[in-house]
Amino acid sequence: MKKLLLPTLLAILMGIVPCISQNTKGSDPLSSKFYLELRPIQFLLSGYSVVGHYAVSERSQLGLNVFVATLSEGITDFVWDTQGVLDLEAKQDIVLSVSYRYFLNKNKPQHNWFMGSAIGAEFYTLTNLNDSQQIPYTFFFVAPRIGYKWHPFTAKLPQLYVVGEAVVVFPIFDDGTVPFNSGATAQIGSVLPSPLVGIGIQF
């Protein structure tokens, strides 16, 4: 069922875009106030994501971000510092954050390069797959970023866009080093590069 979620949502998104485009024909696409994005990587990691932004000024947006995923083995090894014999599975039960974007191109508001940051919390369940022991883990973070918002189909679908972001997550408060019954330990890393790609519509 989860494998069908991303294609289904993308199909819905592609169905909505032409309707929005028809309803806004002749209007200025730069005047949009609301932005809705999907992040494919979370769906590929057996999760989902919903990202919404609102234009609070001509060149800035406030956003609300919700992510859920089960990290792959490679991402888990990169993100978590572990000691001892531990076959770790890291499941994001939910990631919640608020974000801010400021667009640098004053001639095309809400387009092209932007800078910003997010602040939020990540709630995990850590599992030692060797003995199935589970431990909850929470950390709060700040995440500065730089990104680019691109409209590849300006002529026919001006409301459709792709956004890419280079993000670095810095945990600021966390549960520290947690011990497992096996004697192994795990702790979130101190610097977490987190590139993001999103597909969105604006209306």
Short mmCIF file of C-alpha atoms in Angstrom, two decimals:
data_model
loop_
_atom_site.label_atom_id
_atom_site.label_comp_id
_atom_site.label_asym_id
_atom_site.label_seq_id
_atom_site.Cartn_x
_atom_site.Cartn_y
_atom_site.Cartn_z
CA MET A 1 0.00 0.00 0.00
CA LYS A 2 2.79 2.43 0.89
CA LYS A 3 4.43 1.78 -2.50
CA LEU A 4 1.29 3.14 -4.18
CA LEU A 5 1.13 6.28 -2.02
CA LEU A 6 3.66 8.41 -3.91
CA PRO A 7 2.35 7.59 -7.43
CA THR A 8 -1.20 8.23 -6.24
CA LEU A 9 -0.34 11.60 -4.70
CA LEU A 10 1.67 12.60 -7.77
CA ALA A 11 -1.28 11.66 -9.99
CA ILE A 12 -3.57 13.81 -7.84
CA LEU A 13 -1.04 16.65 -7.98
CA MET A 14 -0.85 16.45 -11.77
CA GLY A 15 -4.65 16.47 -11.90
CA ILE A 16 -4.91 19.56 -9.72
CA VAL A 17 -2.28 21.59 -11.57
CA PRO A 18 -4.20 21.93 -14.88
CA CYS A 19 -7.33 22.99 -12.98
CA ILE A 20 -5.42 25.66 -11.09
CA SER A 21 -3.74 26.76 -14.31
CA GLN A 22 -7.11 27.18 -16.07
CA ASN A 23 -8.66 29.03 -13.16
CA THR A 24 -5.74 31.46 -12.95
CA LYS A 25 -5.26 31.97 -16.70
CA GLY A 26 -4.26 35.56 -17.32
CA SER A 27 -3.26 36.18 -13.71
CA ASP A 28 0.25 36.76 -12.49
CA PRO A 29 1.74 33.46 -11.21
CA LEU A 30 4.10 35.49 -9.03
CA SER A 31 1.13 36.65 -6.94
CA SER A 32 0.54 33.21 -5.40
CA LYS A 33 0.17 33.01 -1.63
CA PHE A 34 0.06 29.26 -0.89
CA TYR A 35 2.60 26.59 -1.80
CA LEU A 36 2.23 22.82 -1.30
CA GLU A 37 5.14 20.39 -1.77
CA LEU A 38 5.79 16.66 -1.69
CA ARG A 39 9.26 15.29 -0.94
CA PRO A 40 9.78 12.00 -2.87
CA ILE A 41 12.68 10.79 -0.70
CA GLN A 42 10.40 10.23 2.30
CA PHE A 43 8.06 8.07 0.21
CA LEU A 44 11.02 6.02 -1.01
CA LEU A 45 11.94 5.48 2.66
CA SER A 46 8.52 3.97 3.47
CA GLY A 47 7.15 7.24 4.80
CA TYR A 48 5.54 10.45 3.62
CA SER A 49 5.99 14.21 3.71
CA VAL A 50 3.76 17.26 3.54
CA VAL A 51 5.27 20.73 3.22
CA GLY A 52 3.19 23.89 3.08
CA HIS A 53 4.34 27.50 2.71
CA TYR A 54 2.59 30.86 2.87
CA ALA A 55 3.99 34.05 1.33
CA VAL A 56 4.15 36.58 4.16
CA SER A 57 5.76 39.21 1.93
CA GLU A 58 6.84 39.65 -1.68
CA ARG A 59 10.13 37.81 -1.09
CA SER A 60 9.58 35.62 1.98
CA GLN A 61 7.63 32.53 3.04
CA LEU A 62 6.76 30.79 6.29
CA GLY A 63 6.36 27.02 6.16
CA LEU A 64 5.14 24.00 8.11
CA ASN A 65 6.90 20.69 7.45
CA VAL A 66 5.85 17.14 8.41
CA PHE A 67 8.06 14.12 7.61
CA VAL A 68 7.88 10.41 8.42
CA ALA A 69 10.40 7.78 7.25
CA THR A 70 12.41 4.70 8.15
CA LEU A 71 16.04 5.52 7.44
CA SER A 72 17.97 3.22 5.15
CA GLU A 73 20.96 1.34 6.55
CA GLY A 74 23.39 3.73 4.84
CA ILE A 75 21.65 6.85 6.14
CA THR A 76 21.39 5.34 9.62
CA ASP A 77 25.13 4.60 9.73
CA PHE A 78 25.84 8.17 8.57
CA VAL A 79 23.44 9.95 10.93
CA TRP A 80 23.83 7.95 14.16
CA ASP A 81 26.97 7.50 16.25
CA THR A 82 27.02 3.97 17.65
CA GLN A 83 29.32 1.93 19.86
CA GLY A 84 29.36 -1.82 20.35
CA VAL A 85 27.56 -4.60 18.49
CA LEU A 86 24.36 -2.97 17.25
CA ASP A 87 22.20 -3.61 14.19
CA LEU A 88 20.35 -0.32 14.39
CA GLU A 89 17.07 0.57 12.69
CA ALA A 90 16.09 4.25 13.02
CA LYS A 91 12.44 5.05 12.34
CA GLN A 92 11.30 8.66 12.20
CA ASP A 93 7.92 8.47 13.94
CA ILE A 94 7.42 12.11 12.96
CA VAL A 95 9.48 15.20 12.18
CA LEU A 96 7.81 18.57 12.76
CA SER A 97 9.32 21.93 11.90
CA VAL A 98 8.55 25.50 10.93
CA SER A 99 10.67 27.11 8.23
CA TYR A 100 11.46 30.46 6.65
CA ARG A 101 12.56 31.27 3.10
CA TYR A 102 13.88 34.58 1.78
CA PHE A 103 14.17 34.89 -2.01
CA LEU A 104 17.19 36.73 -3.37
CA ASN A 105 15.87 37.76 -6.80
CA LYS A 106 13.94 40.99 -6.28
CA ASN A 107 12.83 41.03 -9.93
CA LYS A 108 11.09 37.64 -9.69
CA PRO A 109 9.61 37.34 -6.18
CA GLN A 110 9.12 33.80 -4.84
CA HIS A 111 11.40 32.42 -7.59
CA ASN A 112 14.98 31.24 -8.07
CA TRP A 113 17.55 31.31 -5.24
CA PHE A 114 16.55 31.57 -1.61
CA MET A 115 18.10 31.30 1.83
CA GLY A 116 16.41 30.28 5.03
CA SER A 117 16.25 28.08 8.08
CA ALA A 118 13.98 25.74 10.00
CA ILE A 119 13.54 24.83 13.64
CA GLY A 120 11.79 21.74 14.88
CA ALA A 121 11.91 18.32 16.52
CA GLU A 122 12.46 14.74 15.38
CA PHE A 123 10.86 11.82 17.22
CA TYR A 124 12.45 8.42 16.60
CA THR A 125 12.07 4.79 17.57
CA LEU A 126 15.49 3.10 17.67
CA THR A 127 15.47 -0.69 17.33
CA ASN A 128 18.33 -3.13 17.89
CA LEU A 129 17.40 -5.73 15.26
CA ASN A 130 19.61 -8.29 17.03
CA ASP A 131 17.17 -8.60 19.95
CA SER A 132 14.25 -6.32 18.92
CA GLN A 133 14.77 -3.92 21.84
CA GLN A 134 13.23 -0.51 21.11
CA ILE A 135 14.14 2.88 22.61
CA PRO A 136 12.40 6.22 21.90
CA TYR A 137 14.68 9.12 21.01
CA THR A 138 13.92 12.82 20.54
CA PHE A 139 16.02 15.76 19.46
CA PHE A 140 15.36 19.40 18.63
CA PHE A 141 17.23 21.10 15.82
CA VAL A 142 17.97 24.17 13.74
CA ALA A 143 18.54 23.71 10.01
CA PRO A 144 19.96 26.54 7.87
CA ARG A 145 19.59 26.06 4.13
CA ILE A 146 20.04 27.47 0.67
CA GLY A 147 17.83 26.44 -2.22
CA TYR A 148 16.47 27.05 -5.68
CA LYS A 149 12.85 27.12 -6.85
CA TRP A 150 12.48 26.25 -10.54
CA HIS A 151 9.44 26.42 -12.84
CA PRO A 152 10.23 23.98 -15.70
CA PHE A 153 6.85 24.35 -17.48
CA THR A 154 6.25 28.09 -17.29
CA ALA A 155 4.29 28.32 -20.55
CA LYS A 156 1.60 25.69 -19.86
CA LEU A 157 1.82 24.87 -16.15
CA PRO A 158 3.21 27.96 -14.40
CA GLN A 159 1.93 26.79 -11.01
CA LEU A 160 4.06 23.61 -11.06
CA TYR A 161 7.59 23.88 -9.66
CA VAL A 162 10.57 21.89 -8.43
CA VAL A 163 12.60 22.96 -5.42
CA GLY A 164 16.02 21.76 -4.30
CA GLU A 165 17.62 22.61 -0.96
CA ALA A 166 21.06 22.07 0.56
CA VAL A 167 20.28 21.70 4.27
CA VAL A 168 22.46 21.14 7.32
CA VAL A 169 20.67 19.95 10.48
CA PHE A 170 22.25 20.84 13.83
CA PRO A 171 20.75 19.02 16.86
CA ILE A 172 20.63 21.49 19.76
CA PHE A 173 18.88 19.42 22.46
CA ASP A 174 18.76 15.63 22.36
CA ASP A 175 18.39 12.53 24.53
CA GLY A 176 22.16 12.05 24.58
CA THR A 177 23.72 8.60 24.48
CA VAL A 178 21.14 5.85 24.97
CA PRO A 179 22.19 2.36 26.15
CA PHE A 180 20.81 -0.91 24.82
CA ASN A 181 20.59 -4.13 26.83
CA SER A 182 23.35 -5.59 24.65
CA GLY A 183 25.77 -2.97 26.01
CA ALA A 184 25.80 -1.02 22.72
CA THR A 185 24.95 2.69 22.61
CA ALA A 186 23.56 5.17 20.07
CA GLN A 187 23.46 8.95 19.81
CA ILE A 188 22.45 11.37 17.07
CA GLY A 189 25.35 12.96 15.21
CA SER A 190 26.26 16.60 15.75
CA VAL A 191 26.12 17.75 12.09
CA LEU A 192 23.65 16.20 9.64
CA PRO A 193 23.78 17.20 5.95
CA SER A 194 20.29 16.69 4.56
CA PRO A 195 19.72 17.60 0.88
CA LEU A 196 16.05 17.85 -0.10
CA VAL A 197 14.11 17.83 -3.38
CA GLY A 198 10.44 18.72 -3.62
CA ILE A 199 7.69 18.85 -6.26
CA GLY A 200 5.13 21.55 -5.62
CA ILE A 201 2.22 23.66 -6.78
CA GLN A 202 1.37 27.25 -5.94
CA PHE A 203 -2.08 28.82 -5.83
#
